[in-house]
């Protein structure tokens, strides 16, 4: 069974601070995705990384896929209250009928105070 | 496109009653997923379909849960009989063939409360 562990589970910071969220596993993933979920809504895809060592940037968000494709990180620079939400990593292993099936981490609840 | 549409948004039912959750995926998406989210267990995959065919239902908790996809534009998740421990938010998501690379589009969920 794939297991994705996210840390920290909770993060409460002040506006303007930087933060990093981690997603780790003992499994090698074909791809890894990050989602953001707001209260009362479903998760929304932020980014997909597929190549070991890959780095993607989305405005103030930087995503990195580990060289061995077992881990990933999400770094937010100068956090804003609008960044508040639940951040989820999700990984997929391409293997027979498992193609297209994502396993989600438990999530990191981020609160950014004005 | 209106996105993935789920109904109802909220459902409150008594223990023992039948509950049916509905989902309309994005047109052209070949994969449909049903997830359940709770604080304790996070997002759990219950079942997924490819081209209307169930591929993996290993996440379905027990025989009280069943899911169908009679056509490409509609799916249901049924719980009969419902129990208080089924209380959760149920999400439907869809994706194109290469969904693993392009991500899933989730609906807004159905918050189920069984009393």
PDB file of C-alpha atoms in Angstrom:
ATOM      1  CA  UNK A   1       0.000   0.000   0.000  1.00  0.00           C
ATOM      2  CA  UNK A   2       1.295   3.426  -0.954  1.00  0.00           C
ATOM      3  CA  UNK A   3       1.658   5.809   1.951  1.00  0.00           C
ATOM      4  CA  UNK A   4       2.255   9.495   1.661  1.00  0.00           C
ATOM      5  CA  UNK A   5       3.202  11.332   4.824  1.00  0.00           C
ATOM      6  CA  UNK A   6       2.869  15.087   4.991  1.00  0.00           C
ATOM      7  CA  UNK A   7       4.465  17.395   7.498  1.00  0.00           C
ATOM      8  CA  UNK A   8       3.699  19.470   9.318  1.00  0.00           C
ATOM      9  CA  UNK A   9       0.064  18.586   9.885  1.00  0.00           C
ATOM     10  CA  UNK A  10      -0.766  22.131  11.019  1.00  0.00           C
ATOM     11  CA  UNK A  11       0.995  25.398  10.249  1.00  0.00           C
ATOM     12  CA  UNK A  12       0.019  28.797  11.611  1.00  0.00           C
ATOM     13  CA  UNK A  13       2.091  31.762  10.475  1.00  0.00           C
ATOM     14  CA  UNK A  14       1.992  35.528  10.023  1.00  0.00           C
ATOM     15  CA  UNK A  15       1.535  37.242   6.695  1.00  0.00           C
ATOM     16  CA  UNK A  16       4.840  37.719   4.931  1.00  0.00           C
ATOM     17  CA  UNK A  17       6.577  34.667   6.363  1.00  0.00           C
ATOM     18  CA  UNK A  18       7.956  31.829   4.280  1.00  0.00           C
ATOM     19  CA  UNK A  19       7.020  28.189   4.774  1.00  0.00           C
ATOM     20  CA  UNK A  20       7.710  24.715   3.447  1.00  0.00           C
ATOM     21  CA  UNK A  21       5.448  21.671   3.446  1.00  0.00           C
ATOM     22  CA  UNK A  22       6.886  18.208   2.931  1.00  0.00           C
ATOM     23  CA  UNK A  23       5.489  15.047   1.389  1.00  0.00           C
ATOM     24  CA  UNK A  24       7.409  11.798   1.857  1.00  0.00           C
ATOM     25  CA  UNK A  25       6.986   8.176   0.919  1.00  0.00           C
ATOM     26  CA  UNK A  26       8.913   4.932   0.749  1.00  0.00           C
ATOM     27  CA  UNK A  27       7.438   4.313  -2.718  1.00  0.00           C
ATOM     28  CA  UNK A  28       8.639   5.645  -6.053  1.00  0.00           C
ATOM     29  CA  UNK A  29       5.948   7.610  -7.844  1.00  0.00           C
ATOM     30  CA  UNK A  30       5.345   8.061 -11.552  1.00  0.00           C
ATOM     31  CA  UNK A  31       3.957  11.501 -10.814  1.00  0.00           C
ATOM     32  CA  UNK A  32       3.109  13.642  -7.845  1.00  0.00           C
ATOM     33  CA  UNK A  33       0.530  16.360  -7.567  1.00  0.00           C
ATOM     34  CA  UNK A  34      -0.260  19.125  -5.125  1.00  0.00           C
ATOM     35  CA  UNK A  35      -3.792  20.274  -4.453  1.00  0.00           C
ATOM     36  CA  UNK A  36      -5.278  23.084  -2.383  1.00  0.00           C
ATOM     37  CA  UNK A  37      -8.655  22.736  -0.725  1.00  0.00           C
ATOM     38  CA  UNK A  38     -10.773  25.492   0.778  1.00  0.00           C
ATOM     39  CA  UNK A  39     -13.599  24.878   3.272  1.00  0.00           C
ATOM     40  CA  UNK A  40     -16.741  23.567   1.630  1.00  0.00           C
ATOM     41  CA  UNK A  41     -15.046  22.853  -1.674  1.00  0.00           C
ATOM     42  CA  UNK A  42     -13.195  20.031  -3.355  1.00  0.00           C
ATOM     43  CA  UNK A  43      -9.419  19.986  -3.841  1.00  0.00           C
ATOM     44  CA  UNK A  44      -8.086  22.028  -6.743  1.00  0.00           C
ATOM     45  CA  UNK A  45      -4.970  20.982  -8.635  1.00  0.00           C
ATOM     46  CA  UNK A  46      -1.975  23.299  -8.259  1.00  0.00           C
ATOM     47  CA  UNK A  47       0.779  21.402 -10.067  1.00  0.00           C
ATOM     48  CA  UNK A  48       1.950  18.031 -11.379  1.00  0.00           C
ATOM     49  CA  UNK A  49       5.593  16.947 -11.286  1.00  0.00           C
ATOM     50  CA  UNK A  50       6.822  13.866 -13.097  1.00  0.00           C
ATOM     51  CA  UNK A  51      10.619  14.040 -13.427  1.00  0.00           C
ATOM     52  CA  UNK A  52      13.013  13.415 -10.545  1.00  0.00           C
ATOM     53  CA  UNK A  53      14.562  16.716  -9.467  1.00  0.00           C
ATOM     54  CA  UNK A  54      11.916  18.749 -11.273  1.00  0.00           C
ATOM     55  CA  UNK A  55      11.163  22.223  -9.937  1.00  0.00           C
ATOM     56  CA  UNK A  56       8.039  24.162 -10.868  1.00  0.00           C
ATOM     57  CA  UNK A  57       7.050  27.642  -9.852  1.00  0.00           C
ATOM     58  CA  UNK A  58       3.573  29.086  -9.609  1.00  0.00           C
ATOM     59  CA  UNK A  59       3.860  32.744  -8.586  1.00  0.00           C
ATOM     60  CA  UNK A  60       4.985  32.586  -4.928  1.00  0.00           C
ATOM     61  CA  UNK A  61       4.743  28.785  -4.769  1.00  0.00           C
ATOM     62  CA  UNK A  62       7.700  26.545  -5.602  1.00  0.00           C
ATOM     63  CA  UNK A  63       7.261  22.797  -5.977  1.00  0.00           C
ATOM     64  CA  UNK A  64      10.084  20.279  -6.072  1.00  0.00           C
ATOM     65  CA  UNK A  65      10.089  16.570  -6.836  1.00  0.00           C
ATOM     66  CA  UNK A  66      12.857  14.581  -5.180  1.00  0.00           C
ATOM     67  CA  UNK A  67      15.594  13.053  -7.323  1.00  0.00           C
ATOM     68  CA  UNK A  68      14.430   9.549  -6.411  1.00  0.00           C
ATOM     69  CA  UNK A  69      10.770  10.497  -6.952  1.00  0.00           C
ATOM     70  CA  UNK A  70       9.886   9.476  -3.390  1.00  0.00           C
ATOM     71  CA  UNK A  71       9.355  12.916  -1.920  1.00  0.00           C
ATOM     72  CA  UNK A  72       8.238  16.430  -2.734  1.00  0.00           C
ATOM     73  CA  UNK A  73       8.109  19.846  -1.145  1.00  0.00           C
ATOM     74  CA  UNK A  74       5.985  22.941  -1.482  1.00  0.00           C
ATOM     75  CA  UNK A  75       7.561  26.257  -0.554  1.00  0.00           C
ATOM     76  CA  UNK A  76       5.528  29.454  -0.239  1.00  0.00           C
ATOM     77  CA  UNK A  77       7.309  32.787  -0.197  1.00  0.00           C
ATOM     78  CA  UNK A  78       5.787  35.781   1.597  1.00  0.00           C
ATOM     79  CA  UNK A  79       2.591  33.984   2.560  1.00  0.00           C
ATOM     80  CA  UNK A  80      -0.682  35.873   2.336  1.00  0.00           C
ATOM     81  CA  UNK A  81      -4.023  35.280   4.082  1.00  0.00           C
ATOM     82  CA  UNK A  82      -5.394  34.063   0.753  1.00  0.00           C
ATOM     83  CA  UNK A  83      -2.979  31.125   0.924  1.00  0.00           C
ATOM     84  CA  UNK A  84      -4.922  29.731   3.886  1.00  0.00           C
ATOM     85  CA  UNK A  85      -6.268  26.263   3.197  1.00  0.00           C
ATOM     86  CA  UNK A  86      -5.606  22.539   3.231  1.00  0.00           C
ATOM     87  CA  UNK A  87      -2.663  21.494   1.059  1.00  0.00           C
ATOM     88  CA  UNK A  88      -2.648  17.913  -0.157  1.00  0.00           C
ATOM     89  CA  UNK A  89      -0.011  15.955  -1.973  1.00  0.00           C
ATOM     90  CA  UNK A  90      -1.060  12.990  -4.080  1.00  0.00           C
ATOM     91  CA  UNK A  91       1.022  10.368  -5.808  1.00  0.00           C
ATOM     92  CA  UNK A  92       0.403   7.840  -8.532  1.00  0.00           C
ATOM     93  CA  UNK A  93       2.237   4.660  -9.368  1.00  0.00           C
ATOM     94  CA  UNK A  94       1.868   3.592 -12.972  1.00  0.00           C
ATOM     95  CA  UNK A  95       1.372  -0.153 -12.768  1.00  0.00           C
ATOM     96  CA  UNK A  96      -1.215  -2.102 -14.697  1.00  0.00           C
ATOM     97  CA  UNK A  97      -4.737  -1.221 -13.649  1.00  0.00           C
ATOM     98  CA  UNK A  98      -3.441   1.253 -11.052  1.00  0.00           C
ATOM     99  CA  UNK A  99      -2.746   3.805 -13.761  1.00  0.00           C
ATOM    100  CA  UNK A 100      -4.911   6.837 -13.045  1.00  0.00           C
ATOM    101  CA  UNK A 101      -5.300   6.114  -9.335  1.00  0.00           C
ATOM    102  CA  UNK A 102      -4.026   8.718  -6.889  1.00  0.00           C
ATOM    103  CA  UNK A 103      -3.239   8.221  -3.219  1.00  0.00           C
ATOM    104  CA  UNK A 104      -3.502  11.336  -1.088  1.00  0.00           C
ATOM    105  CA  UNK A 105      -1.515  12.407   1.927  1.00  0.00           C
ATOM    106  CA  UNK A 106      -3.298  13.492   5.089  1.00  0.00           C
ATOM    107  CA  UNK A 107      -2.803  17.146   4.268  1.00  0.00           C
ATOM    108  CA  UNK A 108      -1.321  20.249   5.870  1.00  0.00           C
ATOM    109  CA  UNK A 109      -3.694  22.849   7.243  1.00  0.00           C
ATOM    110  CA  UNK A 110      -2.145  26.254   6.667  1.00  0.00           C
ATOM    111  CA  UNK A 111      -3.425  29.381   8.385  1.00  0.00           C
ATOM    112  CA  UNK A 112      -1.909  32.736   7.459  1.00  0.00           C
ATOM    113  CA  UNK A 113      -2.777  35.537   9.870  1.00  0.00           C
ATOM    114  CA  UNK A 114      -2.959  39.155   8.644  1.00  0.00           C
TER     115      UNK A 114
ATOM    116  CA  UNK B   1     -17.886  23.513 -18.774  1.00  0.00           C
ATOM    117  CA  UNK B   2     -19.660  23.586 -15.412  1.00  0.00           C
ATOM    118  CA  UNK B   3     -17.149  21.223 -13.865  1.00  0.00           C
ATOM    119  CA  UNK B   4     -17.993  18.120 -11.853  1.00  0.00           C
ATOM    120  CA  UNK B   5     -21.475  18.454 -10.421  1.00  0.00           C
ATOM    121  CA  UNK B   6     -22.518  16.644  -7.271  1.00  0.00           C
ATOM    122  CA  UNK B   7     -25.890  16.477  -5.584  1.00  0.00           C
ATOM    123  CA  UNK B   8     -27.102  16.957  -2.989  1.00  0.00           C
ATOM    124  CA  UNK B   9     -24.631  19.321  -1.304  1.00  0.00           C
ATOM    125  CA  UNK B  10     -25.865  18.303   2.126  1.00  0.00           C
ATOM    126  CA  UNK B  11     -27.747  15.221   3.266  1.00  0.00           C
ATOM    127  CA  UNK B  12     -28.977  14.464   6.753  1.00  0.00           C
ATOM    128  CA  UNK B  13     -30.541  11.069   7.245  1.00  0.00           C
ATOM    129  CA  UNK B  14     -31.439   8.671   9.990  1.00  0.00           C
ATOM    130  CA  UNK B  15     -29.519   5.509  10.644  1.00  0.00           C
ATOM    131  CA  UNK B  16     -30.831   2.637   8.571  1.00  0.00           C
ATOM    132  CA  UNK B  17     -32.066   4.774   5.701  1.00  0.00           C
ATOM    133  CA  UNK B  18     -30.851   4.487   2.130  1.00  0.00           C
ATOM    134  CA  UNK B  19     -28.728   7.343   0.811  1.00  0.00           C
ATOM    135  CA  UNK B  20     -27.943   8.041  -2.841  1.00  0.00           C
ATOM    136  CA  UNK B  21     -25.262  10.488  -3.898  1.00  0.00           C
ATOM    137  CA  UNK B  22     -25.077  11.675  -7.477  1.00  0.00           C
ATOM    138  CA  UNK B  23     -22.314  12.872  -9.763  1.00  0.00           C
ATOM    139  CA  UNK B  24     -22.066  14.305 -13.261  1.00  0.00           C
ATOM    140  CA  UNK B  25     -18.460  14.254 -14.500  1.00  0.00           C
ATOM    141  CA  UNK B  26     -16.885  16.608 -17.017  1.00  0.00           C
ATOM    142  CA  UNK B  27     -17.811  15.664 -20.552  1.00  0.00           C
ATOM    143  CA  UNK B  28     -15.015  13.741 -22.254  1.00  0.00           C
ATOM    144  CA  UNK B  29     -13.340  12.586 -19.061  1.00  0.00           C
ATOM    145  CA  UNK B  30     -12.878   8.830 -19.152  1.00  0.00           C
ATOM    146  CA  UNK B  31     -12.159   8.316 -15.459  1.00  0.00           C
ATOM    147  CA  UNK B  32     -14.516   8.873 -12.533  1.00  0.00           C
ATOM    148  CA  UNK B  33     -13.552   8.539  -8.891  1.00  0.00           C
ATOM    149  CA  UNK B  34     -15.472   8.487  -5.621  1.00  0.00           C
ATOM    150  CA  UNK B  35     -13.598   9.636  -2.519  1.00  0.00           C
ATOM    151  CA  UNK B  36     -14.604   9.996   1.107  1.00  0.00           C
ATOM    152  CA  UNK B  37     -13.011  12.616   3.368  1.00  0.00           C
ATOM    153  CA  UNK B  38     -12.951  12.647   7.155  1.00  0.00           C
ATOM    154  CA  UNK B  39     -10.710  14.391   9.643  1.00  0.00           C
ATOM    155  CA  UNK B  40      -9.405  11.088  10.951  1.00  0.00           C
ATOM    156  CA  UNK B  41      -8.721   9.293   7.669  1.00  0.00           C
ATOM    157  CA  UNK B  42      -8.279  12.100   5.156  1.00  0.00           C
ATOM    158  CA  UNK B  43      -9.228  11.456   1.525  1.00  0.00           C
ATOM    159  CA  UNK B  44      -9.907   7.796   0.837  1.00  0.00           C
ATOM    160  CA  UNK B  45     -10.531   6.373  -2.614  1.00  0.00           C
ATOM    161  CA  UNK B  46     -13.669   4.255  -2.583  1.00  0.00           C
ATOM    162  CA  UNK B  47     -14.001   3.193  -6.212  1.00  0.00           C
ATOM    163  CA  UNK B  48     -13.096   4.345  -9.686  1.00  0.00           C
ATOM    164  CA  UNK B  49     -14.453   3.782 -13.174  1.00  0.00           C
ATOM    165  CA  UNK B  50     -12.833   3.865 -16.590  1.00  0.00           C
ATOM    166  CA  UNK B  51     -15.215   4.313 -19.502  1.00  0.00           C
ATOM    167  CA  UNK B  52     -18.143   3.490 -17.192  1.00  0.00           C
ATOM    168  CA  UNK B  53     -16.591   0.200 -16.052  1.00  0.00           C
ATOM    169  CA  UNK B  54     -15.618  -0.247 -12.372  1.00  0.00           C
ATOM    170  CA  UNK B  55     -11.876  -0.855 -12.242  1.00  0.00           C
ATOM    171  CA  UNK B  56     -11.012  -0.880  -8.554  1.00  0.00           C
ATOM    172  CA  UNK B  57     -13.542  -1.055  -5.722  1.00  0.00           C
ATOM    173  CA  UNK B  58     -11.119  -2.217  -3.057  1.00  0.00           C
ATOM    174  CA  UNK B  59     -11.756   0.944  -1.070  1.00  0.00           C
ATOM    175  CA  UNK B  60     -15.472   0.356  -0.663  1.00  0.00           C
ATOM    176  CA  UNK B  61     -15.933  -0.161   3.078  1.00  0.00           C
ATOM    177  CA  UNK B  62     -18.417  -3.007   2.951  1.00  0.00           C
ATOM    178  CA  UNK B  63     -21.418  -4.418   1.155  1.00  0.00           C
ATOM    179  CA  UNK B  64     -23.570  -1.539   2.316  1.00  0.00           C
ATOM    180  CA  UNK B  65     -21.820   0.631  -0.267  1.00  0.00           C
ATOM    181  CA  UNK B  66     -22.438   0.303  -3.985  1.00  0.00           C
ATOM    182  CA  UNK B  67     -21.622   2.479  -6.985  1.00  0.00           C
ATOM    183  CA  UNK B  68     -22.857   2.522 -10.543  1.00  0.00           C
ATOM    184  CA  UNK B  69     -22.065   4.393 -13.710  1.00  0.00           C
ATOM    185  CA  UNK B  70     -24.848   3.650 -16.210  1.00  0.00           C
ATOM    186  CA  UNK B  71     -23.470   6.101 -18.778  1.00  0.00           C
ATOM    187  CA  UNK B  72     -20.606   8.504 -19.334  1.00  0.00           C
ATOM    188  CA  UNK B  73     -22.428  11.442 -17.784  1.00  0.00           C
ATOM    189  CA  UNK B  74     -23.794  10.025 -14.556  1.00  0.00           C
ATOM    190  CA  UNK B  75     -22.720   8.028 -11.525  1.00  0.00           C
ATOM    191  CA  UNK B  76     -24.281   7.176  -8.174  1.00  0.00           C
ATOM    192  CA  UNK B  77     -22.919   6.075  -4.830  1.00  0.00           C
ATOM    193  CA  UNK B  78     -25.473   4.335  -2.653  1.00  0.00           C
ATOM    194  CA  UNK B  79     -25.312   3.446   1.025  1.00  0.00           C
ATOM    195  CA  UNK B  80     -27.909   1.016   2.324  1.00  0.00           C
ATOM    196  CA  UNK B  81     -28.434   0.885   5.233  1.00  0.00           C
ATOM    197  CA  UNK B  82     -26.614   4.003   6.408  1.00  0.00           C
ATOM    198  CA  UNK B  83     -24.808   4.153   9.744  1.00  0.00           C
ATOM    199  CA  UNK B  84     -23.490   7.093  11.826  1.00  0.00           C
ATOM    200  CA  UNK B  85     -19.887   6.128  10.986  1.00  0.00           C
ATOM    201  CA  UNK B  86     -20.668   6.835   7.321  1.00  0.00           C
ATOM    202  CA  UNK B  87     -20.877  10.548   8.140  1.00  0.00           C
ATOM    203  CA  UNK B  88     -18.271  12.270   5.976  1.00  0.00           C
ATOM    204  CA  UNK B  89     -17.847  14.443   2.913  1.00  0.00           C
ATOM    205  CA  UNK B  90     -18.079  12.411  -0.273  1.00  0.00           C
ATOM    206  CA  UNK B  91     -16.318  13.726  -3.360  1.00  0.00           C
ATOM    207  CA  UNK B  92     -16.644  12.745  -6.955  1.00  0.00           C
ATOM    208  CA  UNK B  93     -13.772  13.555  -9.327  1.00  0.00           C
ATOM    209  CA  UNK B  94     -13.133  13.012 -13.002  1.00  0.00           C
ATOM    210  CA  UNK B  95     -10.098  13.097 -15.238  1.00  0.00           C
ATOM    211  CA  UNK B  96      -9.130  12.566 -18.870  1.00  0.00           C
ATOM    212  CA  UNK B  97      -7.292   9.449 -19.993  1.00  0.00           C
ATOM    213  CA  UNK B  98      -3.982  10.841 -18.846  1.00  0.00           C
ATOM    214  CA  UNK B  99      -5.472  11.997 -15.570  1.00  0.00           C
ATOM    215  CA  UNK B 100      -2.395  11.093 -13.600  1.00  0.00           C
ATOM    216  CA  UNK B 101      -0.500  13.760 -15.507  1.00  0.00           C
ATOM    217  CA  UNK B 102      -3.266  16.320 -15.837  1.00  0.00           C
ATOM    218  CA  UNK B 103      -4.887  15.926 -12.441  1.00  0.00           C
ATOM    219  CA  UNK B 104      -8.353  15.330 -11.186  1.00  0.00           C
ATOM    220  CA  UNK B 105     -11.232  17.793 -11.175  1.00  0.00           C
ATOM    221  CA  UNK B 106     -13.250  17.452  -8.025  1.00  0.00           C
ATOM    222  CA  UNK B 107     -16.850  18.355  -7.368  1.00  0.00           C
ATOM    223  CA  UNK B 108     -17.837  20.426  -4.366  1.00  0.00           C
ATOM    224  CA  UNK B 109     -18.769  17.317  -2.400  1.00  0.00           C
ATOM    225  CA  UNK B 110     -21.768  16.003  -0.524  1.00  0.00           C
ATOM    226  CA  UNK B 111     -21.672  16.405   3.244  1.00  0.00           C
ATOM    227  CA  UNK B 112     -23.471  13.383   4.672  1.00  0.00           C
ATOM    228  CA  UNK B 113     -24.634  13.279   8.262  1.00  0.00           C
ATOM    229  CA  UNK B 114     -26.204  10.080   9.573  1.00  0.00           C
ATOM    230  CA  UNK B 115     -27.946  10.518  12.919  1.00  0.00           C
TER     231      UNK B 115
END
